[in-house]
Amino acid sequence: MNIRIGYGWDSHAFKPGVPLKIGGLAIEHPEGLAGHSDGDVLLHAITDALLGAVSAGDIGSFFPPGDPRWKNADSAIFLNVALEEIQNAGYRIVNIDTTLVLASPKIGPIASDMRDRVADLLNLKPSDVGIKAKTPEGLNADHVAQAHAVVLLEKVEDPSELRSMADVVENQKQLEDVVKNLVSQVHGVESRRIPLHRPPFDTEDIT
Ligand code: MG
């Protein structure tokens, strides 16, 4: 079988005085999402979907809760690590689909911008990214944002495509190095370190 499916889910509570970021998009809103990182609930769900698709654990096993290096971190860093994992496993994304569940802000007017941003972060065409949103009717969860994500991967068979993917990874690594240096300057840490013997699953995710 040359295709694999991945699924991710996440939730974060709204918190006053925090910038709101969903799908890598900065959104004008009185409240943001509480979290150890930037609280980007959608990127966290997509990250878990990608990791799950290649059975590589979850976001909490790569970025342990409470690690000071990820305080207020840009969740695009987590997404890049997940992309590296699927590329190392020899897969690429066919398409992703997502559903946000939140009472406000309304996602409809910014869904197109969010789709473009997520597509950009994943090196996909916007037509390969689904962004949907629902309100949490009857769930008594108006102060929480939830995100669901599914991803379909396909095996890369053509070696030339693997080479071009390696170029993409290399470019991402260069970008990540810049981000890591910035994180280092702000937080006084050297670099991301993924433990060699990380646990396969860690459900205690406060990222
Ligand atoms: Mg999270």
PDB file of C-alpha atoms and ligand atoms in Angstrom:
ATOM      1  CA  MET A   1       0.000   0.000   0.000  1.00  0.00           C
ATOM      2  CA  ASN A   2       1.476   3.341  -1.035  1.00  0.00           C
ATOM      3  CA  ILE A   3      -0.908   5.644   0.762  1.00  0.00           C
ATOM      4  CA  ARG A   4      -1.346   6.427   4.444  1.00  0.00           C
ATOM      5  CA  ILE A   5      -3.871   8.464   6.417  1.00  0.00           C
ATOM      6  CA  GLY A   6      -3.252  10.613   9.502  1.00  0.00           C
ATOM      7  CA  TYR A   7      -5.609  12.289  11.945  1.00  0.00           C
ATOM      8  CA  GLY A   8      -4.968  15.014  14.525  1.00  0.00           C
ATOM      9  CA  TRP A   9      -7.056  16.902  17.059  1.00  0.00           C
ATOM     10  CA  ASP A  10      -6.244  19.696  19.492  1.00  0.00           C
ATOM     11  CA  SER A  11      -7.949  22.220  21.735  1.00  0.00           C
ATOM     12  CA  HIS A  12      -6.870  25.426  23.440  1.00  0.00           C
ATOM     13  CA  ALA A  13      -8.748  27.802  25.732  1.00  0.00           C
ATOM     14  CA  PHE A  14      -9.076  31.477  24.870  1.00  0.00           C
ATOM     15  CA  LYS A  15      -7.166  33.880  27.095  1.00  0.00           C
ATOM     16  CA  PRO A  16      -7.292  37.704  27.222  1.00  0.00           C
ATOM     17  CA  GLY A  17      -4.201  39.675  26.297  1.00  0.00           C
ATOM     18  CA  VAL A  18      -2.675  36.972  24.083  1.00  0.00           C
ATOM     19  CA  PRO A  19      -2.204  37.404  20.303  1.00  0.00           C
ATOM     20  CA  LEU A  20      -4.481  35.082  18.321  1.00  0.00           C
ATOM     21  CA  LYS A  21      -2.804  32.875  15.742  1.00  0.00           C
ATOM     22  CA  ILE A  22      -4.636  30.121  13.855  1.00  0.00           C
ATOM     23  CA  GLY A  23      -3.229  28.307  10.847  1.00  0.00           C
ATOM     24  CA  GLY A  24      -0.122  30.487  10.992  1.00  0.00           C
ATOM     25  CA  LEU A  25      -2.294  33.548  10.481  1.00  0.00           C
ATOM     26  CA  ALA A  26      -2.272  36.463  12.927  1.00  0.00           C
ATOM     27  CA  ILE A  27      -5.935  37.398  13.584  1.00  0.00           C
ATOM     28  CA  GLU A  28      -7.282  40.582  15.126  1.00  0.00           C
ATOM     29  CA  HIS A  29      -9.264  39.479  18.186  1.00  0.00           C
ATOM     30  CA  PRO A  30      -9.548  40.553  21.854  1.00  0.00           C
ATOM     31  CA  GLU A  31      -8.300  37.150  23.020  1.00  0.00           C
ATOM     32  CA  GLY A  32      -5.724  34.623  21.907  1.00  0.00           C
ATOM     33  CA  LEU A  33      -5.221  30.932  22.659  1.00  0.00           C
ATOM     34  CA  ALA A  34      -3.476  29.934  25.860  1.00  0.00           C
ATOM     35  CA  GLY A  35      -0.578  27.538  25.465  1.00  0.00           C
ATOM     36  CA  HIS A  36       3.083  26.987  26.117  1.00  0.00           C
ATOM     37  CA  SER A  37       3.792  27.813  22.463  1.00  0.00           C
ATOM     38  CA  ASP A  38       1.860  30.354  20.404  1.00  0.00           C
ATOM     39  CA  GLY A  39      -1.225  28.130  20.934  1.00  0.00           C
ATOM     40  CA  ASP A  40      -1.885  27.635  17.212  1.00  0.00           C
ATOM     41  CA  VAL A  41      -4.524  24.934  17.591  1.00  0.00           C
ATOM     42  CA  LEU A  42      -4.816  24.268  13.839  1.00  0.00           C
ATOM     43  CA  LEU A  43      -1.088  23.817  13.203  1.00  0.00           C
ATOM     44  CA  HIS A  44      -0.908  21.503  16.242  1.00  0.00           C
ATOM     45  CA  ALA A  45      -3.706  19.304  14.856  1.00  0.00           C
ATOM     46  CA  ILE A  46      -2.034  19.184  11.417  1.00  0.00           C
ATOM     47  CA  THR A  47       1.329  18.380  13.028  1.00  0.00           C
ATOM     48  CA  ASP A  48      -0.229  15.446  14.894  1.00  0.00           C
ATOM     49  CA  ALA A  49      -1.979  14.248  11.718  1.00  0.00           C
ATOM     50  CA  LEU A  50       1.351  14.214   9.826  1.00  0.00           C
ATOM     51  CA  LEU A  51       3.216  12.450  12.632  1.00  0.00           C
ATOM     52  CA  GLY A  52       0.405   9.946  13.053  1.00  0.00           C
ATOM     53  CA  ALA A  53       0.346   9.157   9.340  1.00  0.00           C
ATOM     54  CA  VAL A  54       3.916   7.803   9.521  1.00  0.00           C
ATOM     55  CA  SER A  55       3.471   6.413  13.067  1.00  0.00           C
ATOM     56  CA  ALA A  56       6.109   8.785  14.420  1.00  0.00           C
ATOM     57  CA  GLY A  57       4.503   9.627  17.775  1.00  0.00           C
ATOM     58  CA  ASP A  58       2.870  12.970  18.493  1.00  0.00           C
ATOM     59  CA  ILE A  59       3.656  16.614  19.080  1.00  0.00           C
ATOM     60  CA  GLY A  60       4.160  16.025  22.809  1.00  0.00           C
ATOM     61  CA  SER A  61       6.846  13.387  22.234  1.00  0.00           C
ATOM     62  CA  PHE A  62       8.868  15.756  20.028  1.00  0.00           C
ATOM     63  CA  PHE A  63       8.263  18.886  22.062  1.00  0.00           C
ATOM     64  CA  PRO A  64       7.851  17.887  25.714  1.00  0.00           C
ATOM     65  CA  PRO A  65       5.343  19.969  27.684  1.00  0.00           C
ATOM     66  CA  GLY A  66       6.927  22.683  29.764  1.00  0.00           C
ATOM     67  CA  ASP A  67      10.253  22.725  27.891  1.00  0.00           C
ATOM     68  CA  PRO A  68      11.338  26.384  28.168  1.00  0.00           C
ATOM     69  CA  ARG A  69      12.686  26.328  24.616  1.00  0.00           C
ATOM     70  CA  TRP A  70       9.154  26.274  23.251  1.00  0.00           C
ATOM     71  CA  LYS A  71       7.739  29.090  25.390  1.00  0.00           C
ATOM     72  CA  ASN A  72       5.734  31.224  22.931  1.00  0.00           C
ATOM     73  CA  ALA A  73       7.347  29.288  20.043  1.00  0.00           C
ATOM     74  CA  ASP A  74       6.077  29.675  16.486  1.00  0.00           C
ATOM     75  CA  SER A  75       4.128  26.461  15.802  1.00  0.00           C
ATOM     76  CA  ALA A  76       5.464  26.461  12.228  1.00  0.00           C
ATOM     77  CA  ILE A  77       8.602  24.973  13.818  1.00  0.00           C
ATOM     78  CA  PHE A  78       6.568  21.945  14.986  1.00  0.00           C
ATOM     79  CA  LEU A  79       5.019  21.614  11.538  1.00  0.00           C
ATOM     80  CA  ASN A  80       8.444  21.649   9.854  1.00  0.00           C
ATOM     81  CA  VAL A  81       9.640  18.807  12.076  1.00  0.00           C
ATOM     82  CA  ALA A  82       6.570  16.757  11.135  1.00  0.00           C
ATOM     83  CA  LEU A  83       7.232  17.473   7.441  1.00  0.00           C
ATOM     84  CA  GLU A  84      10.793  16.223   7.869  1.00  0.00           C
ATOM     85  CA  GLU A  85       9.449  13.043   9.472  1.00  0.00           C
ATOM     86  CA  ILE A  86       7.148  12.206   6.558  1.00  0.00           C
ATOM     87  CA  GLN A  87       9.830  13.087   4.004  1.00  0.00           C
ATOM     88  CA  ASN A  88      12.365  10.911   5.818  1.00  0.00           C
ATOM     89  CA  ALA A  89       9.818   8.093   5.680  1.00  0.00           C
ATOM     90  CA  GLY A  90       9.578   8.599   1.887  1.00  0.00           C
ATOM     91  CA  TYR A  91       6.105  10.130   1.744  1.00  0.00           C
ATOM     92  CA  ARG A  92       4.576  13.360   0.545  1.00  0.00           C
ATOM     93  CA  ILE A  93       1.217  14.987   1.216  1.00  0.00           C
ATOM     94  CA  VAL A  94      -1.604  14.421  -1.269  1.00  0.00           C
ATOM     95  CA  ASN A  95      -4.079  16.712   0.502  1.00  0.00           C
ATOM     96  CA  ILE A  96      -5.221  17.756   3.944  1.00  0.00           C
ATOM     97  CA  ASP A  97      -8.637  18.648   5.317  1.00  0.00           C
ATOM     98  CA  THR A  98      -9.377  20.463   8.553  1.00  0.00           C
ATOM     99  CA  THR A  99     -12.301  21.617  10.672  1.00  0.00           C
ATOM    100  CA  LEU A 100     -12.088  24.328  13.303  1.00  0.00           C
ATOM    101  CA  VAL A 101     -14.714  24.392  16.064  1.00  0.00           C
ATOM    102  CA  LEU A 102     -15.009  27.769  17.765  1.00  0.00           C
ATOM    103  CA  ALA A 103     -17.642  30.379  18.580  1.00  0.00           C
ATOM    104  CA  SER A 104     -15.553  33.372  17.517  1.00  0.00           C
ATOM    105  CA  PRO A 105     -13.927  34.912  15.615  1.00  0.00           C
ATOM    106  CA  LYS A 106     -15.800  33.988  12.461  1.00  0.00           C
ATOM    107  CA  ILE A 107     -13.444  32.072  10.184  1.00  0.00           C
ATOM    108  CA  GLY A 108     -15.448  32.431   6.952  1.00  0.00           C
ATOM    109  CA  PRO A 109     -14.106  35.873   5.992  1.00  0.00           C
ATOM    110  CA  ILE A 110     -10.470  34.808   6.572  1.00  0.00           C
ATOM    111  CA  ALA A 111     -10.691  31.136   5.487  1.00  0.00           C
ATOM    112  CA  SER A 112      -9.129  31.877   2.110  1.00  0.00           C
ATOM    113  CA  ASP A 113      -6.144  33.673   3.679  1.00  0.00           C
ATOM    114  CA  MET A 114      -5.789  30.845   6.207  1.00  0.00           C
ATOM    115  CA  ARG A 115      -5.870  28.233   3.445  1.00  0.00           C
ATOM    116  CA  ASP A 116      -3.158  30.103   1.521  1.00  0.00           C
ATOM    117  CA  ARG A 117      -1.004  30.366   4.647  1.00  0.00           C
ATOM    118  CA  VAL A 118      -1.348  26.675   5.570  1.00  0.00           C
ATOM    119  CA  ALA A 119      -0.672  25.654   1.949  1.00  0.00           C
ATOM    120  CA  ASP A 120       2.449  27.818   1.972  1.00  0.00           C
ATOM    121  CA  LEU A 121       3.699  26.245   5.212  1.00  0.00           C
ATOM    122  CA  LEU A 122       3.151  22.734   3.794  1.00  0.00           C
ATOM    123  CA  ASN A 123       4.489  23.454   0.276  1.00  0.00           C
ATOM    124  CA  LEU A 124       1.069  22.560  -1.141  1.00  0.00           C
ATOM    125  CA  LYS A 125      -1.277  24.204  -3.591  1.00  0.00           C
ATOM    126  CA  PRO A 126      -4.201  25.963  -1.847  1.00  0.00           C
ATOM    127  CA  SER A 127      -6.529  23.576  -3.694  1.00  0.00           C
ATOM    128  CA  ASP A 128      -4.961  20.718  -1.688  1.00  0.00           C
ATOM    129  CA  VAL A 129      -5.887  22.304   1.660  1.00  0.00           C
ATOM    130  CA  GLY A 130      -9.371  22.283   3.216  1.00  0.00           C
ATOM    131  CA  ILE A 131     -10.261  24.864   5.872  1.00  0.00           C
ATOM    132  CA  LYS A 132     -13.712  24.544   7.401  1.00  0.00           C
ATOM    133  CA  ALA A 133     -15.219  25.994  10.565  1.00  0.00           C
ATOM    134  CA  LYS A 134     -18.202  25.267  12.766  1.00  0.00           C
ATOM    135  CA  THR A 135     -19.582  26.794  15.941  1.00  0.00           C
ATOM    136  CA  PRO A 136     -19.730  24.507  19.000  1.00  0.00           C
ATOM    137  CA  GLU A 137     -23.522  24.247  19.139  1.00  0.00           C
ATOM    138  CA  GLY A 138     -24.660  22.443  22.275  1.00  0.00           C
ATOM    139  CA  LEU A 139     -21.131  21.717  23.452  1.00  0.00           C
ATOM    140  CA  ASN A 140     -20.897  24.487  26.063  1.00  0.00           C
ATOM    141  CA  ALA A 141     -17.432  25.230  24.685  1.00  0.00           C
ATOM    142  CA  ASP A 142     -17.677  28.861  23.579  1.00  0.00           C
ATOM    143  CA  HIS A 143     -14.388  29.761  25.227  1.00  0.00           C
ATOM    144  CA  VAL A 144     -12.378  27.007  23.546  1.00  0.00           C
ATOM    145  CA  ALA A 145     -11.000  26.533  20.051  1.00  0.00           C
ATOM    146  CA  GLN A 146     -10.765  22.984  18.716  1.00  0.00           C
ATOM    147  CA  ALA A 147      -9.211  21.756  15.485  1.00  0.00           C
ATOM    148  CA  HIS A 148      -9.492  18.449  13.624  1.00  0.00           C
ATOM    149  CA  ALA A 149      -7.171  17.543  10.747  1.00  0.00           C
ATOM    150  CA  VAL A 150      -6.859  14.596   8.385  1.00  0.00           C
ATOM    151  CA  VAL A 151      -4.018  14.115   5.934  1.00  0.00           C
ATOM    152  CA  LEU A 152      -3.481  11.706   3.055  1.00  0.00           C
ATOM    153  CA  LEU A 153       0.101  10.768   2.173  1.00  0.00           C
ATOM    154  CA  GLU A 154       1.466   8.894  -0.826  1.00  0.00           C
ATOM    155  CA  LYS A 155       4.777   7.109  -1.218  1.00  0.00           C
ATOM    156  CA  VAL A 156       7.313   8.926  -3.370  1.00  0.00           C
ATOM    157  CA  GLU A 157       8.426   6.395  -5.988  1.00  0.00           C
ATOM    158  CA  ASP A 158      10.468   8.570  -8.340  1.00  0.00           C
ATOM    159  CA  PRO A 159      14.034   9.127  -7.007  1.00  0.00           C
ATOM    160  CA  SER A 160      14.236  12.492  -8.791  1.00  0.00           C
ATOM    161  CA  GLU A 161      11.272  13.662  -6.735  1.00  0.00           C
ATOM    162  CA  LEU A 162      13.057  12.579  -3.582  1.00  0.00           C
ATOM    163  CA  ARG A 163      15.978  14.764  -4.616  1.00  0.00           C
ATOM    164  CA  SER A 164      13.747  17.771  -5.188  1.00  0.00           C
ATOM    165  CA  MET A 165      12.076  17.092  -1.832  1.00  0.00           C
ATOM    166  CA  ALA A 166      15.500  17.022  -0.225  1.00  0.00           C
ATOM    167  CA  ASP A 167      16.064  20.514  -1.628  1.00  0.00           C
ATOM    168  CA  VAL A 168      12.814  21.630  -0.015  1.00  0.00           C
ATOM    169  CA  VAL A 169      13.878  20.084   3.287  1.00  0.00           C
ATOM    170  CA  GLU A 170      17.256  21.796   2.973  1.00  0.00           C
ATOM    171  CA  ASN A 171      15.553  25.139   2.415  1.00  0.00           C
ATOM    172  CA  GLN A 172      13.299  24.457   5.402  1.00  0.00           C
ATOM    173  CA  LYS A 173      16.339  23.588   7.482  1.00  0.00           C
ATOM    174  CA  GLN A 174      17.974  26.865   6.555  1.00  0.00           C
ATOM    175  CA  LEU A 175      14.788  28.674   7.553  1.00  0.00           C
ATOM    176  CA  GLU A 176      14.601  26.649  10.740  1.00  0.00           C
ATOM    177  CA  ASP A 177      18.210  27.528  11.565  1.00  0.00           C
ATOM    178  CA  VAL A 178      17.292  31.203  11.355  1.00  0.00           C
ATOM    179  CA  VAL A 179      14.272  30.591  13.618  1.00  0.00           C
ATOM    180  CA  LYS A 180      16.370  28.537  16.039  1.00  0.00           C
ATOM    181  CA  ASN A 181      18.925  31.302  16.260  1.00  0.00           C
ATOM    182  CA  LEU A 182      16.162  33.765  17.043  1.00  0.00           C
ATOM    183  CA  VAL A 183      14.717  31.411  19.679  1.00  0.00           C
ATOM    184  CA  SER A 184      18.187  30.999  21.088  1.00  0.00           C
ATOM    185  CA  GLN A 185      18.703  34.743  21.358  1.00  0.00           C
ATOM    186  CA  VAL A 186      15.365  35.231  23.074  1.00  0.00           C
ATOM    187  CA  HIS A 187      15.374  32.189  25.337  1.00  0.00           C
ATOM    188  CA  GLY A 188      19.075  31.510  25.822  1.00  0.00           C
ATOM    189  CA  VAL A 189      18.989  27.987  24.443  1.00  0.00           C
ATOM    190  CA  GLU A 190      21.076  26.508  21.675  1.00  0.00           C
ATOM    191  CA  SER A 191      18.854  24.434  19.436  1.00  0.00           C
ATOM    192  CA  ARG A 192      16.043  21.965  19.117  1.00  0.00           C
ATOM    193  CA  ARG A 193      17.043  18.567  20.409  1.00  0.00           C
ATOM    194  CA  ILE A 194      14.929  15.541  19.682  1.00  0.00           C
ATOM    195  CA  PRO A 195      15.637  12.748  22.167  1.00  0.00           C
ATOM    196  CA  LEU A 196      16.969   9.585  20.513  1.00  0.00           C
ATOM    197  CA  HIS A 197      14.725   7.372  22.596  1.00  0.00           C
ATOM    198  CA  ARG A 198      11.625   9.461  22.727  1.00  0.00           C
ATOM    199  CA  PRO A 199       8.454   7.805  23.937  1.00  0.00           C
ATOM    200  CA  PRO A 200       6.182   6.786  21.051  1.00  0.00           C
ATOM    201  CA  PHE A 201       3.230   8.568  22.564  1.00  0.00           C
ATOM    202  CA  ASP A 202       2.783  11.385  25.038  1.00  0.00           C
ATOM    203  CA  THR A 203      -0.757  12.513  25.498  1.00  0.00           C
ATOM    204  CA  GLU A 204       0.195  15.227  27.960  1.00  0.00           C
ATOM    205  CA  ASP A 205       0.241  17.960  25.356  1.00  0.00           C
ATOM    206  CA  ILE A 206       0.129  21.541  26.526  1.00  0.00           C
ATOM    207  CA  THR A 207       1.805  22.883  23.424  1.00  0.00           C
TER     208      THR A 207
HETATM  209 MG    MG B   1      -1.812  22.296  21.227  1.00  0.00          MG
END
